[in-house]
Short mmCIF file of C-alpha atoms and ligand atoms in Angstrom, two decimals:
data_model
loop_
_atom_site.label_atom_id
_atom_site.label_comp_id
_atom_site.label_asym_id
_atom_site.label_seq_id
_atom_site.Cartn_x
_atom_site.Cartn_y
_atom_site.Cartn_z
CA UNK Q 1 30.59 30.27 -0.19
CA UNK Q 2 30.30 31.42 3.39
CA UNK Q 3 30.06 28.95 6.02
CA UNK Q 4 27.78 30.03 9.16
CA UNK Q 5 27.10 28.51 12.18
CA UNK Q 6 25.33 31.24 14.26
CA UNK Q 7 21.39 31.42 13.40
CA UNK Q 8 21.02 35.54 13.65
CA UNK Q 9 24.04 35.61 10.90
CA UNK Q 10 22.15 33.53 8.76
CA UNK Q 11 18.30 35.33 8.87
CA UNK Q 12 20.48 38.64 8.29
CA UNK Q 13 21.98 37.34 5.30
CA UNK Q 14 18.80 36.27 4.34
CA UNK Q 15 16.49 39.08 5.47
CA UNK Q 16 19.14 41.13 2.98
CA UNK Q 17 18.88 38.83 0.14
CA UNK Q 18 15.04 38.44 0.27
CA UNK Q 19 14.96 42.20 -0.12
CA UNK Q 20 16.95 42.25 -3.09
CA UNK Q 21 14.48 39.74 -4.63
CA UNK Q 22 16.41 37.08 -4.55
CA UNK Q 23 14.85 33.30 -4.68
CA UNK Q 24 16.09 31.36 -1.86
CA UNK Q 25 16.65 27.14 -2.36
CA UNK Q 26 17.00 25.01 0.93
CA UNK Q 27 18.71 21.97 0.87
CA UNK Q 28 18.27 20.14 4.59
CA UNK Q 29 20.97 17.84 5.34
CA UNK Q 30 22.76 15.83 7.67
CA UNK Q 31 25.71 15.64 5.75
CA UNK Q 32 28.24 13.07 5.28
CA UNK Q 33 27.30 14.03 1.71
CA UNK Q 34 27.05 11.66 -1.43
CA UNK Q 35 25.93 12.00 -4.89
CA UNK Q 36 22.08 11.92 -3.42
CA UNK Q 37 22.65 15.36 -1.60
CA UNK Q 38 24.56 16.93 -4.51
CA UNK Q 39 21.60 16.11 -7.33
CA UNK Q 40 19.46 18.25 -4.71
CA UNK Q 41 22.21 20.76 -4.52
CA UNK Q 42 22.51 20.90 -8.65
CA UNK Q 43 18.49 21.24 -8.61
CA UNK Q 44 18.46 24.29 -6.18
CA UNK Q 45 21.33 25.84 -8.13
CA UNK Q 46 19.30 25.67 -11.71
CA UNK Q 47 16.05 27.01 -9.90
CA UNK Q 48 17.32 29.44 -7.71
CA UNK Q 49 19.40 32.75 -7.34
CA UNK Q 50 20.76 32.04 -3.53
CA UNK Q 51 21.09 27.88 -2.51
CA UNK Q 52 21.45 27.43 1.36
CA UNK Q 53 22.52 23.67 2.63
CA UNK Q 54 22.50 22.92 5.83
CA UNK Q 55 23.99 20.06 7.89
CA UNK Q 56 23.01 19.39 11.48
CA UNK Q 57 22.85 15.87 12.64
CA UNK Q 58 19.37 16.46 14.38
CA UNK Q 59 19.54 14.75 18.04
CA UNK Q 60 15.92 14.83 18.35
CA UNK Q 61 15.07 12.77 15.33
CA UNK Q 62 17.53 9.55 16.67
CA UNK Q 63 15.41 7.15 18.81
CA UNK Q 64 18.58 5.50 19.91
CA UNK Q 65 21.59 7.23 21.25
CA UNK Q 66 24.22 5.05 19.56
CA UNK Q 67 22.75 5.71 16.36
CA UNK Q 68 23.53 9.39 16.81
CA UNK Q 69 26.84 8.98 17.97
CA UNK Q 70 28.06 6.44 15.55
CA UNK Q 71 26.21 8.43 12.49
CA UNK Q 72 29.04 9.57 10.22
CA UNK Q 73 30.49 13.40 10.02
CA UNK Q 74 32.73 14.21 7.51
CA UNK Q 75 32.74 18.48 7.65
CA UNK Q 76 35.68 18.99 6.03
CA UNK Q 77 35.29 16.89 2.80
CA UNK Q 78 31.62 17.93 2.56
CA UNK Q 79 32.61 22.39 2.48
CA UNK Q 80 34.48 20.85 -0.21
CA UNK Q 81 31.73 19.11 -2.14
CA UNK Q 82 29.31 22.46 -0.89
CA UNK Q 83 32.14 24.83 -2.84
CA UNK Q 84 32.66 22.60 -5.55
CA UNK Q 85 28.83 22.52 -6.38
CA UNK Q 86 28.15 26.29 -6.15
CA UNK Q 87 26.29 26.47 -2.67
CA UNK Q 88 25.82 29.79 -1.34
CA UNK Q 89 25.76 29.17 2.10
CA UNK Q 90 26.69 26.39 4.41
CA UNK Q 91 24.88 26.70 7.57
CA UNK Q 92 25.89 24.06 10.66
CA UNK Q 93 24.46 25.56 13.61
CA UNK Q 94 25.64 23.67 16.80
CA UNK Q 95 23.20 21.62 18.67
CA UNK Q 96 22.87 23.94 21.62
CA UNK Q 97 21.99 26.92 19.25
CA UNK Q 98 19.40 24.90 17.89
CA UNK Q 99 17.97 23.76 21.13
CA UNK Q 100 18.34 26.08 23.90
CA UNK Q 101 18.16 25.26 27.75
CA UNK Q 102 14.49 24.96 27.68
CA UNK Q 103 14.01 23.93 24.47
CA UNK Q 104 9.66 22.60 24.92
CA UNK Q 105 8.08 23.23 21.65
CA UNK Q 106 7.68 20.50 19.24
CA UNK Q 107 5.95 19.90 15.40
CA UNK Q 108 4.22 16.82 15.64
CA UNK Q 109 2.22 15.67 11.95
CA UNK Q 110 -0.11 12.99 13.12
CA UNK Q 111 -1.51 9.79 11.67
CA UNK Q 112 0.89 9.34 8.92
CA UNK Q 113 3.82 9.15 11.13
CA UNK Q 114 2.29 6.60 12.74
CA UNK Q 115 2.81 4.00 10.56
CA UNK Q 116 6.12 2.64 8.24
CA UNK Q 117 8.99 3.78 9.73
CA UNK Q 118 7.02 6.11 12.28
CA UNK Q 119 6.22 2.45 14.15
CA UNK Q 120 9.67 1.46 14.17
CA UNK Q 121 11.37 4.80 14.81
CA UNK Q 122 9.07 6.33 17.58
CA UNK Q 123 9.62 10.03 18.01
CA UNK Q 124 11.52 10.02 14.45
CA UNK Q 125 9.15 12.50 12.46
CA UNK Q 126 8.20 14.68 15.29
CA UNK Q 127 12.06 15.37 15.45
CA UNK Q 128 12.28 15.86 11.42
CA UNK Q 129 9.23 18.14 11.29
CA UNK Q 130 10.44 20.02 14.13
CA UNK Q 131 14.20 20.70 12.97
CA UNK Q 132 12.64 21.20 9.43
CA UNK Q 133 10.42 23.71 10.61
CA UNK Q 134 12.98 25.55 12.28
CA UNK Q 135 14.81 25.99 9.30
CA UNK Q 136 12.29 27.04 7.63
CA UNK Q 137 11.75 29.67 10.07
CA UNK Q 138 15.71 30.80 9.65
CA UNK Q 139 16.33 30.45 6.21
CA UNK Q 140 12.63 31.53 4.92
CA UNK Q 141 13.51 29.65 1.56
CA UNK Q 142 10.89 29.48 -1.98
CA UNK Q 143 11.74 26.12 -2.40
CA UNK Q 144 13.01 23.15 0.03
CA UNK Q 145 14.57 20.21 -1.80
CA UNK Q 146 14.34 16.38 -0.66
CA UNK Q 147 15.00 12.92 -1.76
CA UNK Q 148 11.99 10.47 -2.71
CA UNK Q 149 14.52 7.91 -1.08
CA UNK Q 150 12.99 8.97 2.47
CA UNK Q 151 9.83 8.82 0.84
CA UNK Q 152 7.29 9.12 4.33
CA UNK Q 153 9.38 11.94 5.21
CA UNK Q 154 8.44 13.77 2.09
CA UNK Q 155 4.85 13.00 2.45
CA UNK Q 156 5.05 14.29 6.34
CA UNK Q 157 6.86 17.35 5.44
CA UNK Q 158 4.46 18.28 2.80
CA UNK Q 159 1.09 17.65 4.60
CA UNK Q 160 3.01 19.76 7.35
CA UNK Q 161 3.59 22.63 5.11
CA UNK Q 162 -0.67 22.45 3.73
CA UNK Q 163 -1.59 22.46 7.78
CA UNK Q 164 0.53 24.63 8.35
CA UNK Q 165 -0.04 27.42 5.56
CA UNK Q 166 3.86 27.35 5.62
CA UNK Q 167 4.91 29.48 2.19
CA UNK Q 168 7.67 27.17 0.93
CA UNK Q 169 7.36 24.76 -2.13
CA UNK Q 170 8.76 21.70 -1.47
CA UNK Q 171 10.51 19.62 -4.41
CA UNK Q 172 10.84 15.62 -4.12
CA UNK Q 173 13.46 14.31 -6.35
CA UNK Q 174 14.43 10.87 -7.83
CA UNK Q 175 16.91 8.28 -5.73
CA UNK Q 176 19.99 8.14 -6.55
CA UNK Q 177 21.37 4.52 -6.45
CA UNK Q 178 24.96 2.74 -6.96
CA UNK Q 179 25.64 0.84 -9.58
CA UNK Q 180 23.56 -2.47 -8.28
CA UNK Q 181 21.07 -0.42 -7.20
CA UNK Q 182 21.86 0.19 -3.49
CA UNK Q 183 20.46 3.73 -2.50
CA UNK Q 184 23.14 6.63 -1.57
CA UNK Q 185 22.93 6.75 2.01
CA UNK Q 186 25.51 8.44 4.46
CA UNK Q 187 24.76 5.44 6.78
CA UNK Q 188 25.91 2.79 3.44
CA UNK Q 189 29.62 4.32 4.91
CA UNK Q 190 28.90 2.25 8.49
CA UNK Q 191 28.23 -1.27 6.13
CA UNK Q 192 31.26 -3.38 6.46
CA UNK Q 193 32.53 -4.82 2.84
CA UNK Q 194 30.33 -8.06 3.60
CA UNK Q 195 27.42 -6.67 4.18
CA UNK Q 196 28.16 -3.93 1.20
CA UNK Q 197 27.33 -6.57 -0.85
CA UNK Q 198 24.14 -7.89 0.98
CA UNK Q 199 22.27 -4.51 1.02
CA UNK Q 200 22.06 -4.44 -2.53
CA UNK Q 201 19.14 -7.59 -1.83
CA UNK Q 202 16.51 -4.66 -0.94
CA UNK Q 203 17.01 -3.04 -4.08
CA UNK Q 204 16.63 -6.39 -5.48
CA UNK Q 205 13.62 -6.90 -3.49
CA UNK Q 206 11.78 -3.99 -4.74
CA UNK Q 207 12.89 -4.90 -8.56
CA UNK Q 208 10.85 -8.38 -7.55
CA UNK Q 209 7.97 -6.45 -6.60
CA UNK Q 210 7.83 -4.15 -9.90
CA UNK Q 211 8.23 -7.80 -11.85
CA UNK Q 212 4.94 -9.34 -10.10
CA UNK Q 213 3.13 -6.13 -10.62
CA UNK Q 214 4.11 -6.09 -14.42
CA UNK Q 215 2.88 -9.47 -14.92
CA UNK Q 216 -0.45 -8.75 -13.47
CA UNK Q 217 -0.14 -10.03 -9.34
CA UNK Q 218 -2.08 -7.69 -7.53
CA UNK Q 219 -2.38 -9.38 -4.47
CA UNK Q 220 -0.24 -7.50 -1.91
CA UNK Q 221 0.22 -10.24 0.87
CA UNK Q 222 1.83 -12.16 -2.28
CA UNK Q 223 4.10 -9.52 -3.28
CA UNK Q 224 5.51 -8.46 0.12
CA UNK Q 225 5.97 -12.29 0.76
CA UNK Q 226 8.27 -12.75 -2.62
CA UNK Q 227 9.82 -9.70 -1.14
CA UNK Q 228 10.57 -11.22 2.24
CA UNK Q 229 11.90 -14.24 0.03
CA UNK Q 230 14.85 -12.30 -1.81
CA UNK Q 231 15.57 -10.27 1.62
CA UNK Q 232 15.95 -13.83 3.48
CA UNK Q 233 18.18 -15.59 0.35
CA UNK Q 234 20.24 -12.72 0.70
CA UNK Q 235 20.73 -13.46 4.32
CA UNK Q 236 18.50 -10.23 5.55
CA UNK Q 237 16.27 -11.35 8.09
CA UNK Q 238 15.49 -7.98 10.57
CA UNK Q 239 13.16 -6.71 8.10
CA UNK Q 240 11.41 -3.75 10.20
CA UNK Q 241 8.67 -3.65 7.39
CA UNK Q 242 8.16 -4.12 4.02
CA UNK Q 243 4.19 -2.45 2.98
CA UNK Q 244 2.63 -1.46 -0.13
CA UNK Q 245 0.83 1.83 0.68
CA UNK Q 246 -1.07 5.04 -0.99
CA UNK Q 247 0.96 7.46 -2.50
CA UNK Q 248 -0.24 10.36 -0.19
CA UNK Q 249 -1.89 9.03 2.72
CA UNK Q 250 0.12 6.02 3.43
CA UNK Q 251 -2.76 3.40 3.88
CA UNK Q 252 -1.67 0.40 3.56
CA UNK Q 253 -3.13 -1.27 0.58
CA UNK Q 254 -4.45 -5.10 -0.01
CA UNK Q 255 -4.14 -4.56 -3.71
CA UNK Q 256 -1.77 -3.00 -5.76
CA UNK Q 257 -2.01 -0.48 -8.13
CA UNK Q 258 0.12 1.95 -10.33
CA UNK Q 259 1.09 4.92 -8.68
CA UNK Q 260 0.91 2.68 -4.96
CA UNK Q 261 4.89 2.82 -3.15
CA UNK Q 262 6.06 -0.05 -1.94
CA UNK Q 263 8.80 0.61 1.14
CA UNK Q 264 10.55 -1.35 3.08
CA UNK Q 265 13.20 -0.93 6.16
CA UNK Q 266 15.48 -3.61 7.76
CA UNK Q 267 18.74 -3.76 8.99
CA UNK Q 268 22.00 -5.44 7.65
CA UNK Q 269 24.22 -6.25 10.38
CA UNK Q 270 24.00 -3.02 12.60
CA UNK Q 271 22.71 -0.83 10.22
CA UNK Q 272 18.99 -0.10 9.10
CA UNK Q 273 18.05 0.79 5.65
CA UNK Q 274 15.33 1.58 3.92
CA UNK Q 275 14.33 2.17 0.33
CA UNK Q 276 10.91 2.04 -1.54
CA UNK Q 277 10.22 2.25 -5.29
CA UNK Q 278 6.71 3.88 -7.36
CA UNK Q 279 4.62 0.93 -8.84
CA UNK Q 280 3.44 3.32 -11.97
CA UNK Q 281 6.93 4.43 -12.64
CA UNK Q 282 8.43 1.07 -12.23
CA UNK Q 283 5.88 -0.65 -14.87
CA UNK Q 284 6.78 2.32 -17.39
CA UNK Q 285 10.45 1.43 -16.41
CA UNK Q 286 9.95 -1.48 -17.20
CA UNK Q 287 7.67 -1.44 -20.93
CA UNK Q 288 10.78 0.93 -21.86
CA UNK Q 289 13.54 -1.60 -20.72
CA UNK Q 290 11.94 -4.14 -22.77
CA UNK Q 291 10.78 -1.76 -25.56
CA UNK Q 292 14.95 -1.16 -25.56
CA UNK Q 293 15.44 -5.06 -25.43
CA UNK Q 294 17.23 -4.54 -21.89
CA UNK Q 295 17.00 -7.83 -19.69
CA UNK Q 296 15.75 -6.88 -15.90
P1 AMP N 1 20.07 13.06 5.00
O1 AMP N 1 21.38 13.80 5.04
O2 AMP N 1 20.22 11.58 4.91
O3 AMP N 1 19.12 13.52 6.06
O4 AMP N 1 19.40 13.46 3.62
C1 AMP N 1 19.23 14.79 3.24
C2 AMP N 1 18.36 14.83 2.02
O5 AMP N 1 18.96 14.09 0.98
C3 AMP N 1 16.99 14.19 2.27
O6 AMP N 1 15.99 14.94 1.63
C4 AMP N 1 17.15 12.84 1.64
O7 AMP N 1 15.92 12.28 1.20
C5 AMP N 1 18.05 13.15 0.47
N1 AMP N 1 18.72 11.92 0.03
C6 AMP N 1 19.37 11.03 0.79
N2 AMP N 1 19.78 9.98 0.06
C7 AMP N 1 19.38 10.22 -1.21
C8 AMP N 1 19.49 9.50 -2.44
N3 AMP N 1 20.11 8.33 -2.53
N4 AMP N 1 18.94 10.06 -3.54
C9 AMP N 1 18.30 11.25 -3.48
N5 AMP N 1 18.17 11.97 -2.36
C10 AMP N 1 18.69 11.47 -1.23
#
């Protein structure tokens, strides 16, 4: 594995590779890795010759300063992870490389950033589509790999890529959740051992909301109301949103439907998290759980 910081060392290595053929895998990261980065990572490497990860805690995706600096970094452990899981190359290109004195030109995806976590998070996407781009631009990859767990940002980063003709194909894989259900996130480090506990009520939340649609409730307003009822039992009451919305444009919908997301986003104690869940898959979830006798 090599580890590179500078952006010219990296489009050489990759101008060289592409000649030989090679396919190139992208894995965008922020780091503080966790078992959600690495089943990208273990994706790219079955699908790929070369697999590039980078980590670069993006300044221009933060809407609030403290949030950047309190946002956990862990280099050293996560080379370790990179090696152990066969990454090719680990680029971490300083901020100032990145943005250069000057730095004017932005991506900006509008209308679906506008809404979920786009209200809440002004400026958030334009950042992410921006830095993503970029990357893009250095690393030139076949495929880009993301989690479903930042679901809008997948649906962003692919209507960017259509627009933009960009030649990349970008893969969306499954959440990867603890034990109760809590989604990896680097920020689940910044919980304290309280509030560990209480986060797992949005996974709980969404489980509610796959129930009511298995039984039949349609009715969204009802739905995101139960929801707001196992968030506020579990002592969660800075709930940025909870929405049921279309798969792809991210309309907000009155009734629910298989194949509709519903997503959410509040904070416990200082930290905001969000999460969202697939109505279809969740009703075949749940026909197999009880097909396999399993209580949910
Ligand atoms: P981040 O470092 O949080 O910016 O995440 C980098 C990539 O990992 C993004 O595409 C995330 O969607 C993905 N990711 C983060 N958490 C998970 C998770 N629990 N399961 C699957 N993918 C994840």
């Amino acid at each position: 594995m090599e580890t590179i910081d500078s952006i010219k060392r990296l489009e050489e290595r990759m101008a060289r590779l592409k000649g030989q053929g090679k396919e190139i895998g992208l894995v965008p990261t922020m780091g503080a890795l966790h078992e959600g980065h690495l089943s990208l990572i273990r994706r790219a490497r079955d699908e790929n010759d070369v697999v590039v990860l980078s980590i670069f805690v993006n300044p221009i995706q933060f809407n609030r300063k403290d949030d950047y600096l309190s946002y956990p970094r862990n280099q050293d452990r996560d080379k370790a992870l990179c090696f152990r899981e066969g990454v090719d190359f680990l680029f971490v290109p300083k901020v100032e490389e990145m943005y250069q004195e000057g730095f004017s030109t932005y991506v900006e995806v509008e209308g679906l950033t506008d809404r979920l976590c786009g209200a809440s998070r002004p400026g958030h996407f334009r950042g992410v589509t921006t830095v993503v781009t970029k990357l893009f631009n250095i690393v030139r990859p076949d495929r880009a790999y993301f989690g479903q767990k930042d679901f809008q940002q997948t649906v962003v980063i692919k209507r960017m890529v259509r627009d933009l003709n960009l030649n990349v194909e970008v893969l969306t894989l499954p959440t990867i959740r603890e034990a109760d259900g809590l989604a990896l996130s680097s920020r689940n480090q910044l919980l304290r051992q309280g509030e560990r506990q209480v986060a797992s009520a949005l996974y709980r939340s969404l489980l509610e909301a796959r129930e009511l649609f298995a039984f039949g409730i349609r009715d969204s307003r009802r739905i995101i109301q139960q929801m707001h009822d196992v968030l506020h039992k579990a002592g969660i009451f800075r709930i940025d949103y909870i929405t049921l919305v279309d798969l792809e444009s991210l309309e907000e919908l009155e009734g629910a439907r298989a194949g509709a997301v519903v997503a959410l986003a509040a904070w416990v104690g200082n930290v905001r998290l969000i999460d969202n869940m697939t109505l279809e898959e969740v009703t075949s979830q749940l026909k197999a759980r009880h097909k396999l006798g399993v209580n949910v």
